[in-house]
CSV table of C-alpha atoms and ligand atoms in Angstrom, one decimal:
chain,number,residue,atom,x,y,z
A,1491,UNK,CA,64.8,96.0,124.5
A,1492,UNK,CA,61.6,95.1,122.6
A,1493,UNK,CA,60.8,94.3,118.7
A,1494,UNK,CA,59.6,97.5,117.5
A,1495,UNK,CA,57.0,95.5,115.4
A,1496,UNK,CA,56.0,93.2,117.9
A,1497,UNK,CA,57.2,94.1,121.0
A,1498,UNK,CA,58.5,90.8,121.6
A,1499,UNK,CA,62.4,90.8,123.3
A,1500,UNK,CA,64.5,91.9,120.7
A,1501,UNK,CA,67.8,90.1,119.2
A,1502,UNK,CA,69.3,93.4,117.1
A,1503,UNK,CA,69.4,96.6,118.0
A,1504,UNK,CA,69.9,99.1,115.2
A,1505,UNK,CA,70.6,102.3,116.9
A,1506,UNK,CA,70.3,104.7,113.8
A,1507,UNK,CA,67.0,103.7,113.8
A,1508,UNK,CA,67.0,104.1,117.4
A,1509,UNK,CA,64.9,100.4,117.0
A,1510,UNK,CA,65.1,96.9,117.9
A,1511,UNK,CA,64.0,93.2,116.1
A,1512,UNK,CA,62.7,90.2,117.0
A,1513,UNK,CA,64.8,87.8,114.5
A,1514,UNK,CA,61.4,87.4,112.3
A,1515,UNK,CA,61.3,91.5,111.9
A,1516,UNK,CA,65.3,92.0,111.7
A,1517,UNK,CA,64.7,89.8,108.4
A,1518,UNK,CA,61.5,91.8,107.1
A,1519,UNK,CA,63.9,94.9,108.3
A,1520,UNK,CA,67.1,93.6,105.9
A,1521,UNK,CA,64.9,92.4,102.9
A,1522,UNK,CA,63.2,95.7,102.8
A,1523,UNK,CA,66.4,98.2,103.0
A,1524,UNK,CA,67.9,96.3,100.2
A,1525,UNK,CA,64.2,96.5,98.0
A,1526,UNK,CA,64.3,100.0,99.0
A,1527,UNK,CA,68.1,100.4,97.7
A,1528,UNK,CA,67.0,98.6,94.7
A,1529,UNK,CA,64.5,100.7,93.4
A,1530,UNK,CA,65.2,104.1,94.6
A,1531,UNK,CA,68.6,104.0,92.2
A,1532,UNK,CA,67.1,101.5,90.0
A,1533,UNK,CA,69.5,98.8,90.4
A,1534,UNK,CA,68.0,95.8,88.9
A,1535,UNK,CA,64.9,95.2,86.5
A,1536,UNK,CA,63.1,91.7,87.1
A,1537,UNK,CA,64.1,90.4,83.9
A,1538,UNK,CA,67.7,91.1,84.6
A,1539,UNK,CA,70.1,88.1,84.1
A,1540,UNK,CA,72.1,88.6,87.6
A,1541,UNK,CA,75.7,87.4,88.4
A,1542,UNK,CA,76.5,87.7,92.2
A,1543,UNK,CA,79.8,87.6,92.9
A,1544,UNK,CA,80.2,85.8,95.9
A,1545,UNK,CA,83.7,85.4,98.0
A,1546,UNK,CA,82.4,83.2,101.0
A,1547,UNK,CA,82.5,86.2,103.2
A,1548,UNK,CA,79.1,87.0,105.1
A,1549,UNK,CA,78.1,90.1,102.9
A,1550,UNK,CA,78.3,88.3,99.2
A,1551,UNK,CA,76.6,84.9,100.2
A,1552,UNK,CA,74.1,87.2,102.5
A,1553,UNK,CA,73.3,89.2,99.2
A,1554,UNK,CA,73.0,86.3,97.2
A,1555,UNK,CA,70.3,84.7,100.0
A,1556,UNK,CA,68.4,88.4,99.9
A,1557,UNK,CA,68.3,88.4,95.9
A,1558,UNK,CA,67.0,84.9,96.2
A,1559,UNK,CA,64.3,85.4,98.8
A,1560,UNK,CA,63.1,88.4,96.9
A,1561,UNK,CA,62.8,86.8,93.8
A,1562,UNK,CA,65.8,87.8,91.1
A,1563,UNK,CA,67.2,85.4,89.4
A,1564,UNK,CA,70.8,85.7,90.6
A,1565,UNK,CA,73.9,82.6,89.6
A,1566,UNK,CA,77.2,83.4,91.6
A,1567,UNK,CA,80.6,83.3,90.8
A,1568,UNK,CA,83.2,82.5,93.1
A,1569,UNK,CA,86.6,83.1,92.1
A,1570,UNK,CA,89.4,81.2,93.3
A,1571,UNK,CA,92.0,83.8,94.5
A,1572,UNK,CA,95.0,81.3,95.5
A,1573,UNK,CA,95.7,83.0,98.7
A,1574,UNK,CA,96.3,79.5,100.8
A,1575,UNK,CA,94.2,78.2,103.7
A,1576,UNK,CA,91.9,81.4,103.6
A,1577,UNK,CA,91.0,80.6,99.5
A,1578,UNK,CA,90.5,77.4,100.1
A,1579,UNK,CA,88.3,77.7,102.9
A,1580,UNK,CA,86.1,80.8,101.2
A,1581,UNK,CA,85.9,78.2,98.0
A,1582,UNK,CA,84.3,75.1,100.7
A,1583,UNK,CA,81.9,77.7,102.1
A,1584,UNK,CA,80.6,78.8,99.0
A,1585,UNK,CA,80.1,76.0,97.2
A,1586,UNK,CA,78.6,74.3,100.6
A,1587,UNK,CA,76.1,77.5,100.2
A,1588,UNK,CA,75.3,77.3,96.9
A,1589,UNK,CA,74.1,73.4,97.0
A,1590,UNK,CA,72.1,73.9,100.4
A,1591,UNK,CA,69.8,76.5,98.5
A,1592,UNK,CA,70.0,74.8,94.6
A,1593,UNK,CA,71.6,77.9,93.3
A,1594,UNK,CA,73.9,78.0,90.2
A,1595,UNK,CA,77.7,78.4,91.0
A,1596,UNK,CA,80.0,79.2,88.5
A,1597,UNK,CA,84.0,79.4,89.5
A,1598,UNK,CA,87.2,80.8,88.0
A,1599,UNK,CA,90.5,80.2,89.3
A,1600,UNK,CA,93.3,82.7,88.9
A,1601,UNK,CA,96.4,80.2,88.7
A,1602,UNK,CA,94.5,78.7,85.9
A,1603,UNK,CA,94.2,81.7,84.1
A,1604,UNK,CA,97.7,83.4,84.8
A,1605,UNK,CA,99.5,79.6,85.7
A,1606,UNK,CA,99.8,81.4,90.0
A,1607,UNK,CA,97.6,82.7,92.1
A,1608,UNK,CA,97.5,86.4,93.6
A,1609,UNK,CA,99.8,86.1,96.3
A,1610,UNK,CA,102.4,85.9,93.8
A,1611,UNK,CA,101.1,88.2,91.2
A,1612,UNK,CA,101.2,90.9,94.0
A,1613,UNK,CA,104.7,89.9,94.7
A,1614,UNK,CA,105.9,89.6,90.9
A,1615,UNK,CA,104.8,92.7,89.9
A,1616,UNK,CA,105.7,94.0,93.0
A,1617,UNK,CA,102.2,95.8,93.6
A,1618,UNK,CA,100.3,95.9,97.1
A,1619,UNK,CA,98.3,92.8,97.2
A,1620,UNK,CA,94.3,94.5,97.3
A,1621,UNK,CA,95.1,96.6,94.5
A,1622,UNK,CA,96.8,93.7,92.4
A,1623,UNK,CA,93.7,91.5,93.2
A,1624,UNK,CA,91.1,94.1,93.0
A,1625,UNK,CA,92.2,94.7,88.8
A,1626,UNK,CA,92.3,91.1,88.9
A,1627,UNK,CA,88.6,90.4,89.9
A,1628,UNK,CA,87.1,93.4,88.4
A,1629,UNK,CA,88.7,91.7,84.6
A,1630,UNK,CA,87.1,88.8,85.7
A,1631,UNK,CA,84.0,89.8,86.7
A,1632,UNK,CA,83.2,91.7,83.6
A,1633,UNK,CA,84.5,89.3,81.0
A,1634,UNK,CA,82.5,86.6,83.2
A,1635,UNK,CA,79.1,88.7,82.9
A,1636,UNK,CA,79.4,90.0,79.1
A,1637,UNK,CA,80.7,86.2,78.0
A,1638,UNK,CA,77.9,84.5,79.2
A,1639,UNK,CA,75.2,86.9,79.1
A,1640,UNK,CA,74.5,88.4,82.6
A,1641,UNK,CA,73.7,91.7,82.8
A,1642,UNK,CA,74.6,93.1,85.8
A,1643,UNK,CA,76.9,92.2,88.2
A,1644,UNK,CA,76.6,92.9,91.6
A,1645,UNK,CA,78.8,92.5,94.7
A,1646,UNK,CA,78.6,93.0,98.6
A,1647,UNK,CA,79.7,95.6,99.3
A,1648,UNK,CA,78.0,97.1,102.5
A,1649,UNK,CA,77.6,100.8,103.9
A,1650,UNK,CA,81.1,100.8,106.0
A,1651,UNK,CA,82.7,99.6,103.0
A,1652,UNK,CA,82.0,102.2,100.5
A,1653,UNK,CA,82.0,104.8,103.7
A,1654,UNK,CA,85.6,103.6,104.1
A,1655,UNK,CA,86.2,104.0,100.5
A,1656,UNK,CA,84.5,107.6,100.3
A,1657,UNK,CA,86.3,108.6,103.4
A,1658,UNK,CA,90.1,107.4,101.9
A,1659,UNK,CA,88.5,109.5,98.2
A,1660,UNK,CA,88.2,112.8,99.7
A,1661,UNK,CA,91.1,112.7,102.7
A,1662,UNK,CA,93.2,112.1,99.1
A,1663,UNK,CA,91.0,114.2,97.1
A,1664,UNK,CA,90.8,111.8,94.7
A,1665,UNK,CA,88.4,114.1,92.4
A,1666,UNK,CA,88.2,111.3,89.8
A,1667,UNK,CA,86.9,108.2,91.9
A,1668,UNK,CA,84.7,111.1,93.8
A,1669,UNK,CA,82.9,111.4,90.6
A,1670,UNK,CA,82.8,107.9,89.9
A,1671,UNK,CA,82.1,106.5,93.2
A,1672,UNK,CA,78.3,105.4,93.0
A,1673,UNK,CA,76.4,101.8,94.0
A,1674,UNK,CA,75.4,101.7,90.2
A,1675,UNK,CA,77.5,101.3,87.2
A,1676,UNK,CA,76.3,102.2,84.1
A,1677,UNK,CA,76.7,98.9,81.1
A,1678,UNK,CA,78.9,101.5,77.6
A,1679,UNK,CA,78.6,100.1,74.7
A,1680,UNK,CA,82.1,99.5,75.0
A,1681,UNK,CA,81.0,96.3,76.6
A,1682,UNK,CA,81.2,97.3,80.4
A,1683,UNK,CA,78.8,95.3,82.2
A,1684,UNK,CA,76.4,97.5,84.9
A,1685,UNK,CA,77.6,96.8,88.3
A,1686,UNK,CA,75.2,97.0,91.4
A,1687,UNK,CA,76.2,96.9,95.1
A,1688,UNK,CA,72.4,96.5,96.8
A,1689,UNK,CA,73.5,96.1,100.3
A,1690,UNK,CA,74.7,99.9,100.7
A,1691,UNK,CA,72.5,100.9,103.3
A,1692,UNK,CA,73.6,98.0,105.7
A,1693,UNK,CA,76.1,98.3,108.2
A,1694,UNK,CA,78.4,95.5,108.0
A,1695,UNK,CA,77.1,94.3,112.0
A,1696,UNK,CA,73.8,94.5,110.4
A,1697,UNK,CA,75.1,91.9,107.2
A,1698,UNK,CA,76.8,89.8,109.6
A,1699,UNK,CA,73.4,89.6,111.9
A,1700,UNK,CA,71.4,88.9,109.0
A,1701,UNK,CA,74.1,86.2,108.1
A,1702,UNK,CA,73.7,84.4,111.4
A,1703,UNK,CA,70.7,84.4,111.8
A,1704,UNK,CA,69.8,83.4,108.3
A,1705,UNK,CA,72.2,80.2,109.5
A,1706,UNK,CA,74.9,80.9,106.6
A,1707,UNK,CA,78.0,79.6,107.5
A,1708,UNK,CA,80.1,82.4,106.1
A,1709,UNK,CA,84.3,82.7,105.8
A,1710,UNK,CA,84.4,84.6,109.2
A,1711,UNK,CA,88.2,84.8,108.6
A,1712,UNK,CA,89.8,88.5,106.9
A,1713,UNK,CA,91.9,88.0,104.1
A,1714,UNK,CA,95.8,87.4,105.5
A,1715,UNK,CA,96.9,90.0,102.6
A,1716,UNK,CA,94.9,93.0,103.6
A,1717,UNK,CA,96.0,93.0,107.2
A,1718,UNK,CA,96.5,96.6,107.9
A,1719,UNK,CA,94.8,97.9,104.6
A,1720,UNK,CA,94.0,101.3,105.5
A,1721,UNK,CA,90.7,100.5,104.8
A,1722,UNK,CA,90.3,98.9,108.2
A,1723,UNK,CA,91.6,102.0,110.2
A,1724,UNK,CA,88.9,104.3,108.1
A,1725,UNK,CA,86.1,101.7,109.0
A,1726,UNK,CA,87.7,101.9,112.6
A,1727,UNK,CA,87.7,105.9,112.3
A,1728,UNK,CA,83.9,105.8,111.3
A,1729,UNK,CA,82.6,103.5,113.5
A,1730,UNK,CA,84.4,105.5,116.4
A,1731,UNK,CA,82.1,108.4,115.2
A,1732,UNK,CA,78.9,105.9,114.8
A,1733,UNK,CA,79.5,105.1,118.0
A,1734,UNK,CA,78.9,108.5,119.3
A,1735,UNK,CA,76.4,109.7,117.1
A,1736,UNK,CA,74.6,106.8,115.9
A,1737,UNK,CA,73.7,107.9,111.6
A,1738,UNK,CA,77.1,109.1,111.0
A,1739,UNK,CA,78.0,106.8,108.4
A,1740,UNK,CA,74.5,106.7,106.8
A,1741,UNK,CA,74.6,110.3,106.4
A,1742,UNK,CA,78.1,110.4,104.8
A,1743,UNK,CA,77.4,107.9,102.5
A,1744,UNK,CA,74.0,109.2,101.4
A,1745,UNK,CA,74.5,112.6,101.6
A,1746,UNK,CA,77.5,111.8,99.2
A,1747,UNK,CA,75.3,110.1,96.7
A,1748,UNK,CA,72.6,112.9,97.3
A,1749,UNK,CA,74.2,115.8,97.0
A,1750,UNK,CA,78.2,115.7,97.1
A,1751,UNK,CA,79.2,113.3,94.3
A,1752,UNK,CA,77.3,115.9,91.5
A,1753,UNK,CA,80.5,118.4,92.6
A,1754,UNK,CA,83.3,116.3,91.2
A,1755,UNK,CA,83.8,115.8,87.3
A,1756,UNK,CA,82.0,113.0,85.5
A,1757,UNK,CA,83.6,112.9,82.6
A,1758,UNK,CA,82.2,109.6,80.4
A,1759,UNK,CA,85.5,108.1,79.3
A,1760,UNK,CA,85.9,106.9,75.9
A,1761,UNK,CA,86.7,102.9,75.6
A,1762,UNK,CA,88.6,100.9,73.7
A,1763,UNK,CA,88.9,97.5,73.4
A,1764,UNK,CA,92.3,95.5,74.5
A,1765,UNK,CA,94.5,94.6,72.4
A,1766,UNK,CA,95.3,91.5,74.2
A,1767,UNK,CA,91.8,90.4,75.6
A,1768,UNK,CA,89.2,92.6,74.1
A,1769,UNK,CA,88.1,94.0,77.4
A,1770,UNK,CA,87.2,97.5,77.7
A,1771,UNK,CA,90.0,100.1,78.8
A,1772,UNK,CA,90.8,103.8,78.4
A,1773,UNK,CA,94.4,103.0,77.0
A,1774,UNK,CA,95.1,100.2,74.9
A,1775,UNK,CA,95.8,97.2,76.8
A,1776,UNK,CA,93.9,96.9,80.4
A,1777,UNK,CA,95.7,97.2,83.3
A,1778,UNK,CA,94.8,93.3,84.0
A,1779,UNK,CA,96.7,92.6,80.8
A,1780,UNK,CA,99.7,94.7,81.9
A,1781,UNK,CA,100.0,93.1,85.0
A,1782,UNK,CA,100.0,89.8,83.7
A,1783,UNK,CA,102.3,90.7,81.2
A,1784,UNK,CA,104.8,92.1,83.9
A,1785,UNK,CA,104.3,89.3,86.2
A,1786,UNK,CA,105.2,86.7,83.1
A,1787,UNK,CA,108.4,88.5,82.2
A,1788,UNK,CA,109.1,89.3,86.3
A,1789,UNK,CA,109.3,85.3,85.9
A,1790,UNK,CA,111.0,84.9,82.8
A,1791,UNK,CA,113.9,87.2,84.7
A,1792,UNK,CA,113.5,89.9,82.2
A,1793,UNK,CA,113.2,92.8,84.8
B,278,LIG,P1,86.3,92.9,98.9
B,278,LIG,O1,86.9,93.7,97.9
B,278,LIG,O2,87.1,91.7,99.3
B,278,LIG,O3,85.8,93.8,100.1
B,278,LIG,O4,85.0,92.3,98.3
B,278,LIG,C1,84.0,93.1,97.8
B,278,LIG,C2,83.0,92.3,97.0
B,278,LIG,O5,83.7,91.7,95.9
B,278,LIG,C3,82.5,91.1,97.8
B,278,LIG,O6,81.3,91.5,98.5
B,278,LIG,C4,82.1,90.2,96.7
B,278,LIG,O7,80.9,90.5,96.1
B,278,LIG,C5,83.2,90.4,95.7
B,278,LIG,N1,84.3,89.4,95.8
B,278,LIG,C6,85.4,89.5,96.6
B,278,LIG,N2,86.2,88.5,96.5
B,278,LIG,C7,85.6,87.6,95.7
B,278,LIG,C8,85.9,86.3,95.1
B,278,LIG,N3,87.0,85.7,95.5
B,278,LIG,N4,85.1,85.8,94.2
B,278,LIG,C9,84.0,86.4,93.8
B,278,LIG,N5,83.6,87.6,94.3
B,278,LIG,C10,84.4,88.2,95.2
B,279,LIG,FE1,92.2,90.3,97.5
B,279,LIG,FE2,92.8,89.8,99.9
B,279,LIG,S1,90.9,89.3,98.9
B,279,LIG,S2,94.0,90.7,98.5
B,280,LIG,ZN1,59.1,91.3,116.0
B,281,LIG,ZN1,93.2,93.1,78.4
């Protein structure tokens, strides 16, 4: 197979584009999807303050490289999960990524925050693992952003992910998240910072061949604590479908965005602040505040 640009011997093929790159134009290719993301839904303005949150995986540290190259000025933060060998690891790779391109890293650590890390939140408060950490880093992230004056946050997330995540929305007919589920996050005045996901028109093959060849030395490792996450068998189920009719996932996703998600409610929530930690929340302490609370007096041997 040839580079559809200039016809020299491909290294990607890209079958929904029924097209193949030279490493050179596989670069061009990636940069532009992501400027094309960026201003068709308005993601990002250029005098945005940018906070990337970056894990160590191949899809934040690739995002934070694209944001770079095209000229936003993006500072990651890395939060230190506490889940053993595979934090650990994610923490080396980041920072090692961070000082080879002069970028600014900030990092958080959950055990210093809550005095353990997730692994034992999750089994504290008895809650699956994803879900505890998930609440976890989405406090974070927003108290990180609105504390020191970023503006928008954004994360990796890539087109299987969020297909995944559509796909487990509407086999549960989760009408709510349906009507929420979008690559842009409004900012409230209750003092929720706008979230961005630009990479939502990559496949994750496509993230991880932009990572390589881009000579980022990612966490290639999954987390230990989402082995068999359903997640993974929805991504499975998709590409399974890709794989026959290359476009599948695009068109799910898109169409979604396009014309599905205007179908479910989208009710703006009113926000209050937290009595604990001043973070926004519909109720009145956020559910990151009731999980620590309930991890603290799981220790204490009150429950
Ligand atoms: P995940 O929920 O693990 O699929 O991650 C989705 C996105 O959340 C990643 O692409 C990152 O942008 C962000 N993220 C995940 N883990 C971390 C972490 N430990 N520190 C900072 N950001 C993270
Ligand atoms: Fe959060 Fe694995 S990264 S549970
Ligand atoms: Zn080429
Ligand atoms: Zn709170």
């Amino acid at each position: 197979m040839k580079c559809v640009k200039c016809r020299q011997p491909a290294v990607v093929e890209v079958r929904r584009h029924n097209a193949g790159f030279c490493r050179e134009h596989f670069v061009e290719h990636v940069l532009r999807q992501v400027e094309r993301t960026i201003d068709e839904l308005h993601m990002l303005r250029r005098d945005d303050r940018i906070l990337v949150a970056v894990s160590g995986g191949k899809d934040s540290l690739a995002l934070w490289d694209i944001l770079h190259r095209l000229g936003y000025r993006a500072d990651g933060l890395h939060i230190h999960l506490g889940i053993g060998e595979y934090s650990s690891e994610s923490t080396v790779k980041t920072r090692a990524f961070a000082e080879s391109r002069g970028l600014t890293l900030h990092e958080v650590s959950v055990a210093e925050e809550l005095g353990f890390g997730i692994e034992e939140l999750s089994r504290r408060t008895r809650r699956i693992p994803c879900s505890a950490c998930g609440t976890t880093k989405r406090h974070i992230f927003n108290r990180f952003a609105r504390e020191h004056g970023y503006t928008v946050v954004a994360t990796g997330h890539n087109l299987d992910d969020e297909a995944a995540t559509l796909l487990g929305n509407i086999l549960h007919w989760q009408t709510e998240y349906l009507g929420r589920q979008s690559a842009v996050m409004e900012a409230t005045e209750s003092g929720l910072v706008r979230k961005v996901k630009p990479l939502v028109r990559l496949a994750e093959r496509e993230v991880a061949a932009y990572a390589v060849l881009q000579g980022i030395d990612y966490q290639v490792d999954e987390c230990p604590m989402a082995v068999g996450a359903t997640s993974h068998l929805y991504k499975e189920v998709l590409n399974r479908l890709e794989e026959v009719a290359p476009g599948t996932k695009h068109q799910f996703l898109w169409g979604f965005y396009e014309r599905g998600r205007r179908h479910f409610p989208h009710e703006s929530r009113t926000l209050n602040a937290c009595k604990v930690c001043g973070e926004p929340t519909t109720g009145e302490i956020c559910a990151y505040c009731r999980l620590a609370e309930r991890a603290r007096a799981a220790a204490a041997g009150t429950r």
